[in-house]
């Protein structure tokens, strides 16, 4: 086999490795996003405010159903009772139902507003986590590409950058577990910083 053929095969092999690595990175990022969505859904279902909102909504529906039943009963009783007395009872019942509905509606509105505000904050936090995850994936890809170029060509244009310590979260404290073991079971979801040694430290 000629040197040219060997070079072509090596290029094809490197291209295949890059493609597989990119696919693996995408898969890990997708898995991290799925886990994050599942965590948010579990937090929502465990939220007392959300459960209370559902309970109050059900109570309001029961009150509305009771009002409809009351109106039907009053219509059926009108032919047996004096119209004036029936109207008095109906008015009293209507006022009671309306007062209860108003109270329940106001309470439900308060709960809904609290729940929507909590959801807004959760969505903001989730968007920020996703942004940080995407930025970290981009930095890892870029760093990997530069490292491959350095290994393949020996050109040290990126050497200072590759020798620097890479931080996953510049504004966060170091993850104690990652610092001790070099890995973290939370992965991209971890709120701590994962400092990765630079090239010189790895080779040293």
JSON list of C-alpha atoms in Angstrom, two decimals:
[
{"chain": "A", "resi": 1, "resn": "UNK", "atom": "CA", "xyz": [0.00, 0.00, 0.00]},
{"chain": "A", "resi": 2, "resn": "UNK", "atom": "CA", "xyz": [1.41, 3.39, -1.00]},
{"chain": "A", "resi": 3, "resn": "UNK", "atom": "CA", "xyz": [1.88, 6.25, 1.44]},
{"chain": "A", "resi": 4, "resn": "UNK", "atom": "CA", "xyz": [-0.87, 8.20, -0.35]},
{"chain": "A", "resi": 5, "resn": "UNK", "atom": "CA", "xyz": [-3.34, 5.36, 0.17]},
{"chain": "A", "resi": 6, "resn": "UNK", "atom": "CA", "xyz": [-2.34, 5.09, 3.82]},
{"chain": "A", "resi": 7, "resn": "UNK", "atom": "CA", "xyz": [-2.86, 8.81, 4.25]},
{"chain": "A", "resi": 8, "resn": "UNK", "atom": "CA", "xyz": [-6.32, 8.59, 2.67]},
{"chain": "A", "resi": 9, "resn": "UNK", "atom": "CA", "xyz": [-7.31, 5.66, 4.90]},
{"chain": "A", "resi": 10, "resn": "UNK", "atom": "CA", "xyz": [-6.08, 7.54, 7.94]},
{"chain": "A", "resi": 11, "resn": "UNK", "atom": "CA", "xyz": [-8.09, 10.60, 6.94]},
{"chain": "A", "resi": 12, "resn": "UNK", "atom": "CA", "xyz": [-11.19, 8.46, 6.48]},
{"chain": "A", "resi": 13, "resn": "UNK", "atom": "CA", "xyz": [-10.64, 6.86, 9.87]},
{"chain": "A", "resi": 14, "resn": "UNK", "atom": "CA", "xyz": [-10.23, 10.24, 11.56]},
{"chain": "A", "resi": 15, "resn": "UNK", "atom": "CA", "xyz": [-13.33, 11.53, 9.82]},
{"chain": "A", "resi": 16, "resn": "UNK", "atom": "CA", "xyz": [-15.31, 8.53, 11.05]},
{"chain": "A", "resi": 17, "resn": "UNK", "atom": "CA", "xyz": [-14.02, 9.03, 14.61]},
{"chain": "A", "resi": 18, "resn": "UNK", "atom": "CA", "xyz": [-15.01, 12.70, 14.55]},
{"chain": "A", "resi": 19, "resn": "UNK", "atom": "CA", "xyz": [-18.48, 11.80, 13.29]},
{"chain": "A", "resi": 20, "resn": "UNK", "atom": "CA", "xyz": [-18.96, 9.20, 16.02]},
{"chain": "A", "resi": 21, "resn": "UNK", "atom": "CA", "xyz": [-17.74, 11.60, 18.70]},
{"chain": "A", "resi": 22, "resn": "UNK", "atom": "CA", "xyz": [-20.10, 14.35, 17.52]},
{"chain": "A", "resi": 23, "resn": "UNK", "atom": "CA", "xyz": [-22.98, 11.87, 17.58]},
{"chain": "A", "resi": 24, "resn": "UNK", "atom": "CA", "xyz": [-22.06, 10.79, 21.11]},
{"chain": "A", "resi": 25, "resn": "UNK", "atom": "CA", "xyz": [-21.93, 14.41, 22.28]},
{"chain": "A", "resi": 26, "resn": "UNK", "atom": "CA", "xyz": [-25.35, 15.10, 20.76]},
{"chain": "A", "resi": 27, "resn": "UNK", "atom": "CA", "xyz": [-26.80, 11.99, 22.39]},
{"chain": "A", "resi": 28, "resn": "UNK", "atom": "CA", "xyz": [-25.43, 12.95, 25.80]},
{"chain": "A", "resi": 29, "resn": "UNK", "atom": "CA", "xyz": [-26.77, 16.49, 25.47]},
{"chain": "A", "resi": 30, "resn": "UNK", "atom": "CA", "xyz": [-30.22, 15.15, 24.47]},
{"chain": "A", "resi": 31, "resn": "UNK", "atom": "CA", "xyz": [-30.21, 12.75, 27.41]},
{"chain": "A", "resi": 32, "resn": "UNK", "atom": "CA", "xyz": [-29.29, 15.60, 29.76]},
{"chain": "A", "resi": 33, "resn": "UNK", "atom": "CA", "xyz": [-32.16, 17.71, 28.42]},
{"chain": "A", "resi": 34, "resn": "UNK", "atom": "CA", "xyz": [-34.60, 14.80, 28.83]},
{"chain": "A", "resi": 35, "resn": "UNK", "atom": "CA", "xyz": [-33.49, 14.27, 32.43]},
{"chain": "A", "resi": 36, "resn": "UNK", "atom": "CA", "xyz": [-33.88, 17.98, 33.11]},
{"chain": "A", "resi": 37, "resn": "UNK", "atom": "CA", "xyz": [-37.43, 17.98, 31.67]},
{"chain": "A", "resi": 38, "resn": "UNK", "atom": "CA", "xyz": [-38.30, 14.96, 33.81]},
{"chain": "A", "resi": 39, "resn": "UNK", "atom": "CA", "xyz": [-36.93, 16.66, 36.94]},
{"chain": "A", "resi": 40, "resn": "UNK", "atom": "CA", "xyz": [-38.98, 19.79, 36.23]},
{"chain": "A", "resi": 41, "resn": "UNK", "atom": "CA", "xyz": [-42.14, 17.71, 35.70]},
{"chain": "A", "resi": 42, "resn": "UNK", "atom": "CA", "xyz": [-41.57, 15.84, 38.97]},
{"chain": "A", "resi": 43, "resn": "UNK", "atom": "CA", "xyz": [-41.03, 19.14, 40.79]},
{"chain": "A", "resi": 44, "resn": "UNK", "atom": "CA", "xyz": [-44.26, 20.49, 39.30]},
{"chain": "A", "resi": 45, "resn": "UNK", "atom": "CA", "xyz": [-46.28, 17.42, 40.30]},
{"chain": "A", "resi": 46, "resn": "UNK", "atom": "CA", "xyz": [-44.82, 17.56, 43.83]},
{"chain": "A", "resi": 47, "resn": "UNK", "atom": "CA", "xyz": [-45.55, 21.29, 44.17]},
{"chain": "A", "resi": 48, "resn": "UNK", "atom": "CA", "xyz": [-48.20, 21.86, 46.90]},
{"chain": "A", "resi": 49, "resn": "UNK", "atom": "CA", "xyz": [-49.38, 25.01, 45.12]},
{"chain": "A", "resi": 50, "resn": "UNK", "atom": "CA", "xyz": [-50.08, 23.05, 41.93]},
{"chain": "A", "resi": 51, "resn": "UNK", "atom": "CA", "xyz": [-51.98, 20.34, 43.80]},
{"chain": "A", "resi": 52, "resn": "UNK", "atom": "CA", "xyz": [-53.94, 22.99, 45.67]},
{"chain": "A", "resi": 53, "resn": "UNK", "atom": "CA", "xyz": [-54.77, 24.70, 42.38]},
{"chain": "A", "resi": 54, "resn": "UNK", "atom": "CA", "xyz": [-56.19, 21.46, 41.00]},
{"chain": "A", "resi": 55, "resn": "UNK", "atom": "CA", "xyz": [-58.16, 20.85, 44.19]},
{"chain": "A", "resi": 56, "resn": "UNK", "atom": "CA", "xyz": [-59.68, 24.34, 44.19]},
{"chain": "A", "resi": 57, "resn": "UNK", "atom": "CA", "xyz": [-60.62, 24.01, 40.53]},
{"chain": "A", "resi": 58, "resn": "UNK", "atom": "CA", "xyz": [-62.40, 20.74, 41.27]},
{"chain": "A", "resi": 59, "resn": "UNK", "atom": "CA", "xyz": [-64.25, 22.32, 44.18]},
{"chain": "A", "resi": 60, "resn": "UNK", "atom": "CA", "xyz": [-65.36, 25.22, 42.00]},
{"chain": "A", "resi": 61, "resn": "UNK", "atom": "CA", "xyz": [-66.71, 22.79, 39.42]},
{"chain": "A", "resi": 62, "resn": "UNK", "atom": "CA", "xyz": [-68.58, 20.92, 42.15]},
{"chain": "A", "resi": 63, "resn": "UNK", "atom": "CA", "xyz": [-70.11, 24.19, 43.33]},
{"chain": "A", "resi": 64, "resn": "UNK", "atom": "CA", "xyz": [-71.21, 25.02, 39.78]},
{"chain": "A", "resi": 65, "resn": "UNK", "atom": "CA", "xyz": [-72.73, 21.55, 39.43]},
{"chain": "A", "resi": 66, "resn": "UNK", "atom": "CA", "xyz": [-74.54, 22.03, 42.74]},
{"chain": "A", "resi": 67, "resn": "UNK", "atom": "CA", "xyz": [-75.92, 25.32, 41.55]},
{"chain": "A", "resi": 68, "resn": "UNK", "atom": "CA", "xyz": [-77.31, 23.71, 38.40]},
{"chain": "A", "resi": 69, "resn": "UNK", "atom": "CA", "xyz": [-78.88, 20.95, 40.48]},
{"chain": "A", "resi": 70, "resn": "UNK", "atom": "CA", "xyz": [-80.40, 23.53, 42.80]},
{"chain": "A", "resi": 71, "resn": "UNK", "atom": "CA", "xyz": [-81.91, 25.45, 39.90]},
{"chain": "A", "resi": 72, "resn": "UNK", "atom": "CA", "xyz": [-83.45, 22.27, 38.52]},
{"chain": "A", "resi": 73, "resn": "UNK", "atom": "CA", "xyz": [-84.91, 21.39, 41.91]},
{"chain": "A", "resi": 74, "resn": "UNK", "atom": "CA", "xyz": [-86.40, 24.84, 42.31]},
{"chain": "A", "resi": 75, "resn": "UNK", "atom": "CA", "xyz": [-88.03, 24.69, 38.90]},
{"chain": "A", "resi": 76, "resn": "UNK", "atom": "CA", "xyz": [-89.58, 21.35, 39.76]},
{"chain": "A", "resi": 77, "resn": "UNK", "atom": "CA", "xyz": [-90.88, 22.69, 43.09]},
{"chain": "A", "resi": 78, "resn": "UNK", "atom": "CA", "xyz": [-92.43, 25.89, 41.74]},
{"chain": "A", "resi": 79, "resn": "UNK", "atom": "CA", "xyz": [-95.73, 24.20, 40.84]},
{"chain": "A", "resi": 80, "resn": "UNK", "atom": "CA", "xyz": [-96.07, 22.94, 44.45]},
{"chain": "A", "resi": 81, "resn": "UNK", "atom": "CA", "xyz": [-95.18, 26.11, 46.29]},
{"chain": "A", "resi": 82, "resn": "UNK", "atom": "CA", "xyz": [-96.10, 29.71, 46.21]},
{"chain": "A", "resi": 83, "resn": "UNK", "atom": "CA", "xyz": [-93.99, 31.54, 43.64]},
{"chain": "A", "resi": 84, "resn": "UNK", "atom": "CA", "xyz": [-92.93, 34.27, 46.04]},
{"chain": "A", "resi": 85, "resn": "UNK", "atom": "CA", "xyz": [-91.63, 31.84, 48.67]},
{"chain": "A", "resi": 86, "resn": "UNK", "atom": "CA", "xyz": [-89.85, 29.80, 46.03]},
{"chain": "A", "resi": 87, "resn": "UNK", "atom": "CA", "xyz": [-88.21, 32.93, 44.67]},
{"chain": "A", "resi": 88, "resn": "UNK", "atom": "CA", "xyz": [-87.09, 33.91, 48.17]},
{"chain": "A", "resi": 89, "resn": "UNK", "atom": "CA", "xyz": [-85.49, 30.54, 48.75]},
{"chain": "A", "resi": 90, "resn": "UNK", "atom": "CA", "xyz": [-83.93, 30.62, 45.31]},
{"chain": "A", "resi": 91, "resn": "UNK", "atom": "CA", "xyz": [-82.54, 34.12, 45.85]},
{"chain": "A", "resi": 92, "resn": "UNK", "atom": "CA", "xyz": [-81.07, 33.17, 49.18]},
{"chain": "A", "resi": 93, "resn": "UNK", "atom": "CA", "xyz": [-79.53, 30.03, 47.74]},
{"chain": "A", "resi": 94, "resn": "UNK", "atom": "CA", "xyz": [-78.28, 31.99, 44.72]},
{"chain": "A", "resi": 95, "resn": "UNK", "atom": "CA", "xyz": [-76.61, 34.57, 46.93]},
{"chain": "A", "resi": 96, "resn": "UNK", "atom": "CA", "xyz": [-74.97, 31.86, 49.00]},
{"chain": "A", "resi": 97, "resn": "UNK", "atom": "CA", "xyz": [-73.75, 30.06, 45.90]},
{"chain": "A", "resi": 98, "resn": "UNK", "atom": "CA", "xyz": [-72.48, 33.28, 44.33]},
{"chain": "A", "resi": 99, "resn": "UNK", "atom": "CA", "xyz": [-70.70, 34.26, 47.53]},
{"chain": "A", "resi": 100, "resn": "UNK", "atom": "CA", "xyz": [-69.08, 30.84, 47.68]},
{"chain": "A", "resi": 101, "resn": "UNK", "atom": "CA", "xyz": [-68.18, 31.00, 43.99]},
{"chain": "A", "resi": 102, "resn": "UNK", "atom": "CA", "xyz": [-66.69, 34.46, 44.42]},
{"chain": "A", "resi": 103, "resn": "UNK", "atom": "CA", "xyz": [-64.64, 33.31, 47.38]},
{"chain": "A", "resi": 104, "resn": "UNK", "atom": "CA", "xyz": [-63.45, 30.21, 45.55]},
{"chain": "A", "resi": 105, "resn": "UNK", "atom": "CA", "xyz": [-62.72, 32.18, 42.39]},
{"chain": "A", "resi": 106, "resn": "UNK", "atom": "CA", "xyz": [-60.64, 34.75, 44.26]},
{"chain": "A", "resi": 107, "resn": "UNK", "atom": "CA", "xyz": [-58.76, 32.02, 46.04]},
{"chain": "A", "resi": 108, "resn": "UNK", "atom": "CA", "xyz": [-58.22, 30.12, 42.79]},
{"chain": "A", "resi": 109, "resn": "UNK", "atom": "CA", "xyz": [-56.95, 33.30, 41.10]},
{"chain": "A", "resi": 110, "resn": "UNK", "atom": "CA", "xyz": [-54.45, 33.84, 43.90]},
{"chain": "A", "resi": 111, "resn": "UNK", "atom": "CA", "xyz": [-53.26, 30.26, 43.64]},
{"chain": "A", "resi": 112, "resn": "UNK", "atom": "CA", "xyz": [-53.06, 30.46, 39.85]},
{"chain": "A", "resi": 113, "resn": "UNK", "atom": "CA", "xyz": [-51.03, 33.67, 40.00]},
{"chain": "A", "resi": 114, "resn": "UNK", "atom": "CA", "xyz": [-48.64, 32.12, 42.51]},
{"chain": "A", "resi": 115, "resn": "UNK", "atom": "CA", "xyz": [-48.37, 28.99, 40.41]},
{"chain": "A", "resi": 116, "resn": "UNK", "atom": "CA", "xyz": [-47.78, 30.93, 37.17]},
{"chain": "A", "resi": 117, "resn": "UNK", "atom": "CA", "xyz": [-45.08, 33.01, 38.84]},
{"chain": "A", "resi": 118, "resn": "UNK", "atom": "CA", "xyz": [-43.40, 29.85, 40.10]},
{"chain": "A", "resi": 119, "resn": "UNK", "atom": "CA", "xyz": [-43.66, 28.31, 36.61]},
{"chain": "A", "resi": 120, "resn": "UNK", "atom": "CA", "xyz": [-42.12, 31.43, 35.09]},
{"chain": "A", "resi": 121, "resn": "UNK", "atom": "CA", "xyz": [-39.16, 31.25, 37.44]},
{"chain": "A", "resi": 122, "resn": "UNK", "atom": "CA", "xyz": [-38.75, 27.52, 36.79]},
{"chain": "A", "resi": 123, "resn": "UNK", "atom": "CA", "xyz": [-38.82, 28.13, 33.03]},
{"chain": "A", "resi": 124, "resn": "UNK", "atom": "CA", "xyz": [-36.22, 30.87, 33.37]},
{"chain": "A", "resi": 125, "resn": "UNK", "atom": "CA", "xyz": [-33.99, 28.56, 35.39]},
{"chain": "A", "resi": 126, "resn": "UNK", "atom": "CA", "xyz": [-34.48, 25.76, 32.87]},
{"chain": "A", "resi": 127, "resn": "UNK", "atom": "CA", "xyz": [-33.64, 28.06, 29.96]},
{"chain": "A", "resi": 128, "resn": "UNK", "atom": "CA", "xyz": [-30.49, 29.23, 31.73]},
{"chain": "A", "resi": 129, "resn": "UNK", "atom": "CA", "xyz": [-29.45, 25.63, 32.42]},
{"chain": "A", "resi": 130, "resn": "UNK", "atom": "CA", "xyz": [-29.97, 24.72, 28.78]},
{"chain": "A", "resi": 131, "resn": "UNK", "atom": "CA", "xyz": [-27.99, 27.74, 27.65]},
{"chain": "A", "resi": 132, "resn": "UNK", "atom": "CA", "xyz": [-25.12, 26.80, 29.95]},
{"chain": "A", "resi": 133, "resn": "UNK", "atom": "CA", "xyz": [-25.25, 23.19, 28.76]},
{"chain": "A", "resi": 134, "resn": "UNK", "atom": "CA", "xyz": [-25.19, 24.21, 25.11]},
{"chain": "A", "resi": 135, "resn": "UNK", "atom": "CA", "xyz": [-22.31, 26.61, 25.76]},
{"chain": "A", "resi": 136, "resn": "UNK", "atom": "CA", "xyz": [-20.35, 23.90, 27.56]},
{"chain": "A", "resi": 137, "resn": "UNK", "atom": "CA", "xyz": [-20.96, 21.40, 24.73]},
{"chain": "A", "resi": 138, "resn": "UNK", "atom": "CA", "xyz": [-19.81, 24.01, 22.22]},
{"chain": "A", "resi": 139, "resn": "UNK", "atom": "CA", "xyz": [-16.64, 24.71, 24.22]},
{"chain": "A", "resi": 140, "resn": "UNK", "atom": "CA", "xyz": [-15.89, 20.99, 24.57]},
{"chain": "A", "resi": 141, "resn": "UNK", "atom": "CA", "xyz": [-16.30, 20.46, 20.82]},
{"chain": "A", "resi": 142, "resn": "UNK", "atom": "CA", "xyz": [-14.13, 23.45, 20.02]},
{"chain": "A", "resi": 143, "resn": "UNK", "atom": "CA", "xyz": [-11.47, 22.36, 22.49]},
{"chain": "A", "resi": 144, "resn": "UNK", "atom": "CA", "xyz": [-11.52, 18.82, 21.09]},
{"chain": "A", "resi": 145, "resn": "UNK", "atom": "CA", "xyz": [-11.15, 20.10, 17.51]},
{"chain": "A", "resi": 146, "resn": "UNK", "atom": "CA", "xyz": [-8.19, 22.28, 18.45]},
{"chain": "A", "resi": 147, "resn": "UNK", "atom": "CA", "xyz": [-6.58, 19.42, 20.34]},
{"chain": "A", "resi": 148, "resn": "UNK", "atom": "CA", "xyz": [-6.93, 17.16, 17.30]},
{"chain": "A", "resi": 149, "resn": "UNK", "atom": "CA", "xyz": [-5.37, 19.82, 15.09]},
{"chain": "A", "resi": 150, "resn": "UNK", "atom": "CA", "xyz": [-2.49, 20.21, 17.54]},
{"chain": "A", "resi": 151, "resn": "UNK", "atom": "CA", "xyz": [-1.89, 16.44, 17.71]},
{"chain": "A", "resi": 152, "resn": "UNK", "atom": "CA", "xyz": [-2.15, 16.05, 13.94]},
{"chain": "A", "resi": 153, "resn": "UNK", "atom": "CA", "xyz": [-0.08, 19.05, 12.85]},
{"chain": "A", "resi": 154, "resn": "UNK", "atom": "CA", "xyz": [2.05, 20.02, 15.84]},
{"chain": "A", "resi": 155, "resn": "UNK", "atom": "CA", "xyz": [1.15, 23.67, 15.24]},
{"chain": "A", "resi": 156, "resn": "UNK", "atom": "CA", "xyz": [0.99, 25.32, 18.65]},
{"chain": "A", "resi": 157, "resn": "UNK", "atom": "CA", "xyz": [-1.31, 28.24, 17.82]},
{"chain": "A", "resi": 158, "resn": "UNK", "atom": "CA", "xyz": [-3.89, 26.88, 20.25]},
{"chain": "A", "resi": 159, "resn": "UNK", "atom": "CA", "xyz": [-1.39, 25.58, 22.83]},
{"chain": "A", "resi": 160, "resn": "UNK", "atom": "CA", "xyz": [-1.89, 28.37, 25.43]},
{"chain": "A", "resi": 161, "resn": "UNK", "atom": "CA", "xyz": [-5.63, 27.82, 25.26]},
{"chain": "A", "resi": 162, "resn": "UNK", "atom": "CA", "xyz": [-5.29, 24.04, 25.49]},
{"chain": "A", "resi": 163, "resn": "UNK", "atom": "CA", "xyz": [-2.95, 24.38, 28.49]},
{"chain": "A", "resi": 164, "resn": "UNK", "atom": "CA", "xyz": [-5.48, 26.48, 30.39]},
{"chain": "A", "resi": 165, "resn": "UNK", "atom": "CA", "xyz": [-7.83, 24.90, 32.91]},
{"chain": "A", "resi": 166, "resn": "UNK", "atom": "CA", "xyz": [-11.33, 24.57, 31.46]},
{"chain": "A", "resi": 167, "resn": "UNK", "atom": "CA", "xyz": [-14.22, 25.49, 33.78]},
{"chain": "A", "resi": 168, "resn": "UNK", "atom": "CA", "xyz": [-17.78, 24.37, 33.13]},
{"chain": "A", "resi": 169, "resn": "UNK", "atom": "CA", "xyz": [-19.26, 27.13, 35.31]},
{"chain": "A", "resi": 170, "resn": "UNK", "atom": "CA", "xyz": [-17.01, 30.13, 35.89]},
{"chain": "A", "resi": 171, "resn": "UNK", "atom": "CA", "xyz": [-19.36, 31.73, 38.44]},
{"chain": "A", "resi": 172, "resn": "UNK", "atom": "CA", "xyz": [-19.90, 28.61, 40.56]},
{"chain": "A", "resi": 173, "resn": "UNK", "atom": "CA", "xyz": [-17.89, 26.93, 43.29]},
{"chain": "A", "resi": 174, "resn": "UNK", "atom": "CA", "xyz": [-15.96, 23.79, 42.33]},
{"chain": "A", "resi": 175, "resn": "UNK", "atom": "CA", "xyz": [-17.90, 20.54, 42.57]},
{"chain": "A", "resi": 176, "resn": "UNK", "atom": "CA", "xyz": [-16.23, 18.69, 45.46]},
{"chain": "A", "resi": 177, "resn": "UNK", "atom": "CA", "xyz": [-17.09, 15.29, 44.04]},
{"chain": "A", "resi": 178, "resn": "UNK", "atom": "CA", "xyz": [-15.68, 16.17, 40.60]},
{"chain": "A", "resi": 179, "resn": "UNK", "atom": "CA", "xyz": [-12.49, 17.61, 42.13]},
{"chain": "A", "resi": 180, "resn": "UNK", "atom": "CA", "xyz": [-11.91, 14.40, 44.10]},
{"chain": "A", "resi": 181, "resn": "UNK", "atom": "CA", "xyz": [-12.85, 11.82, 41.47]},
{"chain": "A", "resi": 182, "resn": "UNK", "atom": "CA", "xyz": [-12.65, 13.59, 38.11]},
{"chain": "A", "resi": 183, "resn": "UNK", "atom": "CA", "xyz": [-16.30, 12.76, 37.39]},
{"chain": "A", "resi": 184, "resn": "UNK", "atom": "CA", "xyz": [-19.79, 13.70, 38.58]},
{"chain": "A", "resi": 185, "resn": "UNK", "atom": "CA", "xyz": [-23.00, 11.67, 38.44]},
{"chain": "A", "resi": 186, "resn": "UNK", "atom": "CA", "xyz": [-25.01, 14.83, 37.72]},
{"chain": "A", "resi": 187, "resn": "UNK", "atom": "CA", "xyz": [-23.05, 15.58, 34.55]},
{"chain": "A", "resi": 188, "resn": "UNK", "atom": "CA", "xyz": [-24.26, 18.70, 32.73]},
{"chain": "A", "resi": 189, "resn": "UNK", "atom": "CA", "xyz": [-27.01, 19.20, 35.32]},
{"chain": "A", "resi": 190, "resn": "UNK", "atom": "CA", "xyz": [-24.53, 19.79, 38.16]},
{"chain": "A", "resi": 191, "resn": "UNK", "atom": "CA", "xyz": [-24.72, 23.31, 39.62]},
{"chain": "A", "resi": 192, "resn": "UNK", "atom": "CA", "xyz": [-21.03, 23.22, 40.56]},
{"chain": "A", "resi": 193, "resn": "UNK", "atom": "CA", "xyz": [-17.97, 23.99, 38.46]},
{"chain": "A", "resi": 194, "resn": "UNK", "atom": "CA", "xyz": [-16.06, 21.09, 36.85]},
{"chain": "A", "resi": 195, "resn": "UNK", "atom": "CA", "xyz": [-12.45, 22.29, 36.40]},
{"chain": "A", "resi": 196, "resn": "UNK", "atom": "CA", "xyz": [-10.74, 20.21, 33.71]},
{"chain": "A", "resi": 197, "resn": "UNK", "atom": "CA", "xyz": [-6.89, 20.20, 33.67]},
{"chain": "A", "resi": 198, "resn": "UNK", "atom": "CA", "xyz": [-5.17, 21.70, 30.65]},
{"chain": "A", "resi": 199, "resn": "UNK", "atom": "CA", "xyz": [-2.99, 19.86, 28.15]},
{"chain": "A", "resi": 200, "resn": "UNK", "atom": "CA", "xyz": [0.27, 20.41, 30.02]},
{"chain": "A", "resi": 201, "resn": "UNK", "atom": "CA", "xyz": [-1.11, 18.92, 33.21]},
{"chain": "A", "resi": 202, "resn": "UNK", "atom": "CA", "xyz": [-2.46, 15.88, 31.39]},
{"chain": "A", "resi": 203, "resn": "UNK", "atom": "CA", "xyz": [0.81, 15.21, 29.60]},
{"chain": "A", "resi": 204, "resn": "UNK", "atom": "CA", "xyz": [2.85, 16.02, 32.68]}
]
